[in-house]
């Protein structure tokens, strides 16, 4: 199968990812941080090596500021629920994923916070001045994506971060689509917190992710339980990362993420240049069909489109029958589909990876051509 759904989860993983996971399960499957015997200590070293390399990737000297998460959604929830208090106001955007929109909307519906969602401009970009106009005296947190998972637009998070720093507001960035593809610089951006997945651009396994929090940020725990630290207390420790990590950690996931991350970062520039070239090539080819509407601009790392008169899932199913895996529907981002006018039909998203080729894009074009001919008949 031609796999073009890397914006959801990268596949195939490099061999080093799977080998690292198998090795840890067969050679070192103890509980990290829960005992003093050799296997548990080695398991703990693997976890900490992964944490340290995540911190290095983010330009953070103190690796304890990085907490493991189940995925970017989990990391975002840890951040959002960890800093917000009753009566707070939050500013976010209409182009966010539901991993941001849903926790914020639930808190708003419950009357715990008030929420303002800022729309993008006509090209899908969010501007710092629009975010600043939405602030109120009660604004505690600004949340935004680094890159839209539908439009592929890379947002100027540094400009928004500078505004937040000037106004004394916490700033959380969702790097689900850029971790492993672009440099992440939370301190330079003025971030307070940054959430990322392990299973996308970092080429790690499912069920991995992380949250970085600046030293100035104090987080309340989303979950409570055993941490292997301060075990004499019946209360959750408040120091990072223990405040956010409890129970048995995902050791095979961390081992796979460590290996995948090393591979991804070694090939980051090559990968990003290739996937944006492939998307530009596909975009140019599909522009030859007047029946195709394209929603992404040039030089994006993904591409979304529709065939006129066809629901996105219909086109995605046709591509699946041609042995091509893409994503149809709303991509868990209803706000951006309202903005595009595609809430009723969704859109087809093509998101290539390092292993894809121009021939893969040609296969998409050929299937789209066949679907257009069917519609005409």
CSV table of C-alpha atoms in Angstrom, one decimal:
chain,number,residue,atom,x,y,z
A,1,UNK,CA,0.0,0.0,0.0
A,2,UNK,CA,1.1,3.6,-0.7
A,3,UNK,CA,0.9,5.2,2.8
A,4,UNK,CA,0.1,8.9,2.7
A,5,UNK,CA,-1.4,9.5,6.2
A,6,UNK,CA,1.8,10.5,8.1
A,7,UNK,CA,0.0,13.6,9.6
A,8,UNK,CA,-2.0,11.1,11.6
A,9,UNK,CA,0.8,8.6,12.4
A,10,UNK,CA,4.1,8.1,10.6
A,11,UNK,CA,4.6,4.8,8.8
A,12,UNK,CA,6.6,2.8,8.1
A,13,UNK,CA,8.9,3.3,11.1
A,14,UNK,CA,12.6,3.0,10.7
A,15,UNK,CA,13.9,-0.4,11.7
A,16,UNK,CA,15.8,1.1,14.6
A,17,UNK,CA,12.5,2.0,16.3
A,18,UNK,CA,11.1,-1.5,16.3
A,19,UNK,CA,14.4,-3.1,17.1
A,20,UNK,CA,14.8,-0.9,20.2
A,21,UNK,CA,11.3,-1.8,21.4
A,22,UNK,CA,11.9,-5.6,20.9
A,23,UNK,CA,15.3,-5.3,22.6
A,24,UNK,CA,13.9,-3.6,25.7
A,25,UNK,CA,11.0,-6.2,26.0
A,26,UNK,CA,13.4,-9.1,25.7
A,27,UNK,CA,16.4,-7.9,27.5
A,28,UNK,CA,15.3,-5.2,30.0
A,29,UNK,CA,11.6,-5.4,30.7
A,30,UNK,CA,11.6,-4.3,34.3
A,31,UNK,CA,9.7,-1.4,35.8
A,32,UNK,CA,11.8,1.8,35.5
A,33,UNK,CA,12.3,3.8,38.7
A,34,UNK,CA,10.6,1.3,40.9
A,35,UNK,CA,13.5,-0.8,42.3
A,36,UNK,CA,17.2,-0.8,42.8
A,37,UNK,CA,18.1,-4.0,41.0
A,38,UNK,CA,20.1,-3.9,37.7
A,39,UNK,CA,17.2,-4.4,35.3
A,40,UNK,CA,15.1,-1.7,36.9
A,41,UNK,CA,18.1,0.7,36.9
A,42,UNK,CA,18.8,0.0,33.2
A,43,UNK,CA,15.1,0.6,32.4
A,44,UNK,CA,15.3,3.9,34.2
A,45,UNK,CA,18.4,4.8,32.3
A,46,UNK,CA,16.6,4.2,29.0
A,47,UNK,CA,13.7,6.4,30.1
A,48,UNK,CA,16.0,9.2,31.2
A,49,UNK,CA,18.1,9.0,28.0
A,50,UNK,CA,14.9,9.6,26.0
A,51,UNK,CA,13.9,12.5,28.3
A,52,UNK,CA,17.3,14.1,27.9
A,53,UNK,CA,17.3,13.9,24.2
A,54,UNK,CA,13.8,15.4,24.0
A,55,UNK,CA,15.1,18.2,26.2
A,56,UNK,CA,18.1,18.7,24.0
A,57,UNK,CA,15.9,18.9,20.9
A,58,UNK,CA,13.9,21.7,22.7
A,59,UNK,CA,17.0,23.6,23.8
A,60,UNK,CA,16.3,22.8,27.4
A,61,UNK,CA,19.3,22.1,29.8
A,62,UNK,CA,17.1,20.8,32.6
A,63,UNK,CA,15.6,17.5,31.4
A,64,UNK,CA,13.2,17.4,34.4
A,65,UNK,CA,11.1,20.0,32.6
A,66,UNK,CA,10.1,17.3,30.1
A,67,UNK,CA,7.3,15.0,31.2
A,68,UNK,CA,6.3,11.9,29.2
A,69,UNK,CA,2.7,11.7,27.9
A,70,UNK,CA,0.5,9.2,26.1
A,71,UNK,CA,0.5,11.5,23.0
A,72,UNK,CA,0.2,15.2,22.1
A,73,UNK,CA,-3.5,15.2,23.2
A,74,UNK,CA,-2.5,13.9,26.6
A,75,UNK,CA,0.3,16.5,26.9
A,76,UNK,CA,-2.1,19.3,25.9
A,77,UNK,CA,-4.6,18.1,28.5
A,78,UNK,CA,-1.9,18.0,31.2
A,79,UNK,CA,-1.0,21.6,30.3
A,80,UNK,CA,-4.5,23.0,30.0
A,81,UNK,CA,-5.9,21.4,33.2
A,82,UNK,CA,-2.6,21.9,35.0
A,83,UNK,CA,-2.6,25.7,34.8
A,84,UNK,CA,-6.2,26.9,34.5
A,85,UNK,CA,-8.3,28.0,37.5
A,86,UNK,CA,-11.9,29.0,37.9
A,87,UNK,CA,-12.6,32.4,36.4
A,88,UNK,CA,-9.7,32.3,33.9
A,89,UNK,CA,-10.1,33.5,30.3
A,90,UNK,CA,-8.4,31.6,27.5
A,91,UNK,CA,-7.6,32.7,23.9
A,92,UNK,CA,-7.1,30.1,21.2
A,93,UNK,CA,-7.9,29.8,17.5
A,94,UNK,CA,-10.5,28.3,15.1
A,95,UNK,CA,-7.8,26.2,13.4
A,96,UNK,CA,-7.0,24.1,16.4
A,97,UNK,CA,-7.3,20.3,16.7
A,98,UNK,CA,-10.0,18.9,19.0
A,99,UNK,CA,-7.2,18.0,21.4
A,100,UNK,CA,-7.2,21.7,22.2
A,101,UNK,CA,-10.8,22.7,21.4
A,102,UNK,CA,-12.5,20.0,23.4
A,103,UNK,CA,-10.8,20.4,26.8
A,104,UNK,CA,-11.2,24.2,26.5
A,105,UNK,CA,-14.8,23.9,25.3
A,106,UNK,CA,-15.7,21.6,28.2
A,107,UNK,CA,-14.2,23.9,30.7
A,108,UNK,CA,-16.1,26.8,29.1
A,109,UNK,CA,-19.4,24.9,29.1
A,110,UNK,CA,-18.9,24.0,32.7
A,111,UNK,CA,-18.5,27.7,33.6
A,112,UNK,CA,-15.0,27.3,34.8
A,113,UNK,CA,-13.4,29.5,32.2
A,114,UNK,CA,-14.4,31.8,29.4
A,115,UNK,CA,-13.0,31.2,25.9
A,116,UNK,CA,-12.3,33.3,22.8
A,117,UNK,CA,-11.4,31.6,19.5
A,118,UNK,CA,-9.6,33.8,17.0
A,119,UNK,CA,-10.3,33.1,13.3
A,120,UNK,CA,-7.4,33.0,10.7
A,121,UNK,CA,-7.1,35.4,7.8
A,122,UNK,CA,-8.2,34.4,4.3
A,123,UNK,CA,-4.9,32.4,3.8
A,124,UNK,CA,-5.2,30.5,7.0
A,125,UNK,CA,-2.8,32.4,9.2
A,126,UNK,CA,-3.2,33.7,12.7
A,127,UNK,CA,-1.8,37.1,13.5
A,128,UNK,CA,-0.4,38.2,16.9
A,129,UNK,CA,-2.3,41.5,16.9
A,130,UNK,CA,-5.6,39.6,16.5
A,131,UNK,CA,-4.7,37.3,19.4
A,132,UNK,CA,-3.7,40.4,21.5
A,133,UNK,CA,-7.0,42.1,20.8
A,134,UNK,CA,-8.8,39.1,22.2
A,135,UNK,CA,-7.0,39.3,25.6
A,136,UNK,CA,-8.9,40.5,28.7
A,137,UNK,CA,-7.7,41.3,32.2
A,138,UNK,CA,-8.6,37.7,33.1
A,139,UNK,CA,-6.7,36.0,30.3
A,140,UNK,CA,-4.4,33.4,31.8
A,141,UNK,CA,-3.5,31.3,28.8
A,142,UNK,CA,-3.1,31.5,25.0
A,143,UNK,CA,-3.1,28.2,23.1
A,144,UNK,CA,-2.3,27.7,19.4
A,145,UNK,CA,-0.9,25.2,16.9
A,146,UNK,CA,2.4,25.5,15.3
A,147,UNK,CA,1.0,24.1,12.1
A,148,UNK,CA,-2.6,23.4,11.0
A,149,UNK,CA,-3.3,19.7,10.4
A,150,UNK,CA,-5.7,20.7,7.6
A,151,UNK,CA,-4.3,23.8,6.0
A,152,UNK,CA,-0.6,23.1,6.5
A,153,UNK,CA,0.0,26.7,7.4
A,154,UNK,CA,3.0,27.3,9.7
A,155,UNK,CA,2.0,29.9,12.3
A,156,UNK,CA,4.2,32.7,13.6
A,157,UNK,CA,4.3,31.4,17.2
A,158,UNK,CA,7.3,33.6,18.0
A,159,UNK,CA,5.3,36.7,17.4
A,160,UNK,CA,2.4,35.4,19.5
A,161,UNK,CA,4.9,34.3,22.2
A,162,UNK,CA,6.5,37.7,22.3
A,163,UNK,CA,3.1,39.3,22.8
A,164,UNK,CA,2.2,36.8,25.6
A,165,UNK,CA,5.5,37.5,27.4
A,166,UNK,CA,4.9,41.3,27.1
A,167,UNK,CA,1.4,40.9,28.5
A,168,UNK,CA,2.3,38.3,31.2
A,169,UNK,CA,0.1,35.5,29.8
A,170,UNK,CA,1.0,31.8,29.6
A,171,UNK,CA,1.6,30.5,26.1
A,172,UNK,CA,1.0,26.8,25.1
A,173,UNK,CA,2.0,25.6,21.6
A,174,UNK,CA,0.8,22.4,20.0
A,175,UNK,CA,3.7,21.0,17.9
A,176,UNK,CA,1.8,17.8,16.7
A,177,UNK,CA,2.6,18.5,13.1
A,178,UNK,CA,6.1,19.9,13.4
A,179,UNK,CA,8.0,17.9,15.9
A,180,UNK,CA,10.6,16.0,14.0
A,181,UNK,CA,10.2,18.2,10.9
A,182,UNK,CA,11.1,21.7,12.0
A,183,UNK,CA,13.3,23.1,14.8
A,184,UNK,CA,11.4,23.6,18.0
A,185,UNK,CA,12.6,26.6,20.0
A,186,UNK,CA,10.2,27.1,22.9
A,187,UNK,CA,12.4,29.5,24.9
A,188,UNK,CA,13.1,31.6,21.8
A,189,UNK,CA,9.4,31.6,21.0
A,190,UNK,CA,8.4,32.8,24.4
A,191,UNK,CA,6.5,29.6,25.2
A,192,UNK,CA,5.4,28.6,28.7
A,193,UNK,CA,4.6,25.0,27.6
A,194,UNK,CA,5.0,22.9,24.4
A,195,UNK,CA,3.2,19.6,23.6
A,196,UNK,CA,4.4,17.1,21.1
A,197,UNK,CA,3.7,13.5,19.9
A,198,UNK,CA,6.2,10.8,19.5
A,199,UNK,CA,4.4,8.8,16.9
A,200,UNK,CA,4.4,11.3,14.0
A,201,UNK,CA,7.4,13.2,12.8
A,202,UNK,CA,9.7,11.8,15.5
A,203,UNK,CA,9.1,8.3,14.1
A,204,UNK,CA,8.4,6.8,17.5
A,205,UNK,CA,5.6,4.2,18.4
A,206,UNK,CA,2.0,4.9,19.1
A,207,UNK,CA,1.2,6.0,22.7
A,208,UNK,CA,4.2,8.3,23.1
A,209,UNK,CA,4.5,12.1,23.5
A,210,UNK,CA,5.8,14.7,25.9
A,211,UNK,CA,5.1,18.1,27.5
A,212,UNK,CA,7.8,20.7,28.1
A,213,UNK,CA,7.1,23.3,30.7
A,214,UNK,CA,9.2,26.3,31.5
A,215,UNK,CA,10.8,26.6,35.0
A,216,UNK,CA,8.4,29.4,35.8
A,217,UNK,CA,5.3,27.2,35.3
A,218,UNK,CA,3.8,25.3,38.1
A,219,UNK,CA,1.4,22.5,37.0
A,220,UNK,CA,-1.3,20.7,39.0
A,221,UNK,CA,-1.4,17.0,38.3
A,222,UNK,CA,-3.9,15.5,35.9
A,223,UNK,CA,-3.6,12.1,37.5
A,224,UNK,CA,-2.2,10.9,40.9
A,225,UNK,CA,-0.5,7.7,41.9
A,226,UNK,CA,2.8,6.0,42.4
A,227,UNK,CA,5.9,7.9,41.2
A,228,UNK,CA,8.7,6.0,42.9
A,229,UNK,CA,9.5,9.3,44.7
A,230,UNK,CA,8.4,10.7,48.1
A,231,UNK,CA,6.6,7.4,48.6
A,232,UNK,CA,6.1,8.2,52.3
A,233,UNK,CA,3.5,10.9,51.3
A,234,UNK,CA,-0.1,10.2,50.3
A,235,UNK,CA,0.0,13.3,48.1
A,236,UNK,CA,1.3,13.7,44.6
A,237,UNK,CA,4.8,15.2,44.5
A,238,UNK,CA,4.8,18.7,43.0
A,239,UNK,CA,8.2,18.7,41.3
A,240,UNK,CA,8.6,18.0,37.6
A,241,UNK,CA,8.4,15.6,36.0
A,242,UNK,CA,6.9,13.5,38.9
A,243,UNK,CA,3.9,15.7,39.3
A,244,UNK,CA,2.7,14.6,35.8
A,245,UNK,CA,4.1,11.0,35.7
A,246,UNK,CA,2.6,8.3,37.8
A,247,UNK,CA,2.2,4.5,37.4
A,248,UNK,CA,4.3,2.3,35.2
A,249,UNK,CA,5.8,4.3,32.4
A,250,UNK,CA,5.9,3.2,28.7
A,251,UNK,CA,9.4,1.8,28.6
A,252,UNK,CA,9.1,0.1,25.2
A,253,UNK,CA,7.6,3.3,23.9
A,254,UNK,CA,10.4,5.4,25.3
A,255,UNK,CA,13.0,3.1,23.8
A,256,UNK,CA,11.3,3.2,20.4
A,257,UNK,CA,10.9,7.0,20.6
A,258,UNK,CA,14.6,7.5,21.5
A,259,UNK,CA,15.7,5.4,18.5
A,260,UNK,CA,13.1,7.0,16.1
A,261,UNK,CA,13.9,10.5,17.3
A,262,UNK,CA,17.6,10.0,16.6
A,263,UNK,CA,16.8,8.8,13.1
A,264,UNK,CA,14.2,11.6,12.5
A,265,UNK,CA,16.5,14.4,13.7
A,266,UNK,CA,19.4,13.1,11.6
A,267,UNK,CA,17.2,13.3,8.5
A,268,UNK,CA,15.0,16.3,9.5
A,269,UNK,CA,16.1,18.7,6.8
A,270,UNK,CA,16.0,16.1,4.1
A,271,UNK,CA,12.6,14.8,5.2
A,272,UNK,CA,10.9,18.2,5.3
A,273,UNK,CA,12.3,19.3,2.0
A,274,UNK,CA,11.1,16.1,0.4
A,275,UNK,CA,7.6,16.1,1.8
A,276,UNK,CA,7.0,19.8,0.9
A,277,UNK,CA,8.3,19.1,-2.6
A,278,UNK,CA,6.0,16.1,-3.0
A,279,UNK,CA,3.0,18.2,-1.8
A,280,UNK,CA,3.9,21.0,-4.2
A,281,UNK,CA,4.2,18.5,-7.0
A,282,UNK,CA,0.8,17.0,-6.2
A,283,UNK,CA,-0.8,20.4,-5.8
A,284,UNK,CA,0.5,21.5,-9.3
A,285,UNK,CA,-0.8,18.3,-10.9
A,286,UNK,CA,-4.2,18.6,-9.3
A,287,UNK,CA,-4.5,22.2,-10.3
A,288,UNK,CA,-4.9,20.9,-13.9
A,289,UNK,CA,-8.4,19.6,-12.9
A,290,UNK,CA,-11.0,22.4,-12.6
A,291,UNK,CA,-13.2,19.9,-10.7
A,292,UNK,CA,-10.6,19.8,-7.8
A,293,UNK,CA,-10.6,22.4,-5.1
A,294,UNK,CA,-7.3,22.7,-3.1
A,295,UNK,CA,-7.2,24.2,0.4
A,296,UNK,CA,-3.5,24.3,1.1
A,297,UNK,CA,-1.0,26.7,-0.3
A,298,UNK,CA,2.5,26.2,-1.6
A,299,UNK,CA,5.3,24.7,0.4
A,300,UNK,CA,3.1,22.9,2.9
A,301,UNK,CA,4.0,19.6,4.5
A,302,UNK,CA,0.5,18.2,3.7
A,303,UNK,CA,-2.2,18.8,1.1
A,304,UNK,CA,-6.0,18.8,1.4
A,305,UNK,CA,-8.4,18.9,-1.5
A,306,UNK,CA,-11.9,17.8,-2.6
A,307,UNK,CA,-13.4,16.7,-5.9
A,308,UNK,CA,-16.4,18.9,-6.7
A,309,UNK,CA,-19.7,17.1,-5.9
A,310,UNK,CA,-18.0,14.2,-4.0
A,311,UNK,CA,-17.7,13.8,-0.2
A,312,UNK,CA,-14.2,13.6,1.0
A,313,UNK,CA,-14.7,10.1,2.4
A,314,UNK,CA,-15.9,8.9,-1.0
A,315,UNK,CA,-12.7,10.1,-2.6
A,316,UNK,CA,-10.6,8.6,0.3
A,317,UNK,CA,-12.4,5.3,-0.2
A,318,UNK,CA,-11.6,5.3,-3.9
A,319,UNK,CA,-8.0,5.9,-3.1
A,320,UNK,CA,-8.1,3.1,-0.6
A,321,UNK,CA,-9.4,0.8,-3.2
A,322,UNK,CA,-6.5,1.8,-5.4
A,323,UNK,CA,-4.2,0.8,-2.4
A,324,UNK,CA,-3.5,4.4,-1.4
A,325,UNK,CA,-4.0,5.4,2.3
A,326,UNK,CA,-5.1,9.0,2.9
A,327,UNK,CA,-7.4,10.7,5.4
A,328,UNK,CA,-10.9,11.9,4.6
A,329,UNK,CA,-13.3,13.7,6.9
A,330,UNK,CA,-12.9,16.5,9.4
A,331,UNK,CA,-9.5,15.6,10.8
A,332,UNK,CA,-10.7,16.4,14.3
A,333,UNK,CA,-10.6,20.1,13.4
A,334,UNK,CA,-14.1,21.3,13.1
A,335,UNK,CA,-13.3,25.0,13.4
A,336,UNK,CA,-11.1,25.1,10.3
A,337,UNK,CA,-13.7,23.2,8.3
A,338,UNK,CA,-16.3,25.8,9.3
A,339,UNK,CA,-13.8,28.4,8.1
A,340,UNK,CA,-13.3,26.5,4.8
A,341,UNK,CA,-17.0,25.8,4.3
A,342,UNK,CA,-16.3,22.0,4.3
A,343,UNK,CA,-18.0,21.0,7.6
A,344,UNK,CA,-20.6,18.9,5.7
A,345,UNK,CA,-18.2,17.1,3.4
A,346,UNK,CA,-14.7,17.3,5.0
A,347,UNK,CA,-11.6,17.2,2.9
A,348,UNK,CA,-9.1,14.6,1.6
A,349,UNK,CA,-5.7,15.0,3.2
A,350,UNK,CA,-2.5,13.7,1.7
A,351,UNK,CA,0.5,13.7,4.0
A,352,UNK,CA,3.7,12.0,2.6
A,353,UNK,CA,6.8,10.9,4.5
A,354,UNK,CA,10.4,10.4,3.8
A,355,UNK,CA,9.8,7.0,2.0
A,356,UNK,CA,7.3,8.4,-0.5
A,357,UNK,CA,8.1,9.2,-4.1
A,358,UNK,CA,6.8,11.2,-7.0
A,359,UNK,CA,5.3,8.0,-8.4
A,360,UNK,CA,3.2,7.8,-5.3
A,361,UNK,CA,1.8,11.3,-6.1
A,362,UNK,CA,1.2,10.2,-9.7
A,363,UNK,CA,-0.9,7.3,-8.4
A,364,UNK,CA,-3.1,9.8,-6.4
A,365,UNK,CA,-3.5,11.9,-9.6
A,366,UNK,CA,-4.5,8.9,-11.7
A,367,UNK,CA,-7.1,7.9,-9.1
A,368,UNK,CA,-8.5,11.4,-8.9
A,369,UNK,CA,-8.7,11.5,-12.7
A,370,UNK,CA,-10.7,8.3,-12.8
A,371,UNK,CA,-13.1,9.6,-10.1
A,372,UNK,CA,-13.7,12.8,-12.0
A,373,UNK,CA,-14.4,10.8,-15.2
A,374,UNK,CA,-16.9,8.6,-13.2
A,375,UNK,CA,-18.6,11.8,-11.9
A,376,UNK,CA,-18.9,13.2,-15.5
A,377,UNK,CA,-20.5,10.0,-16.8
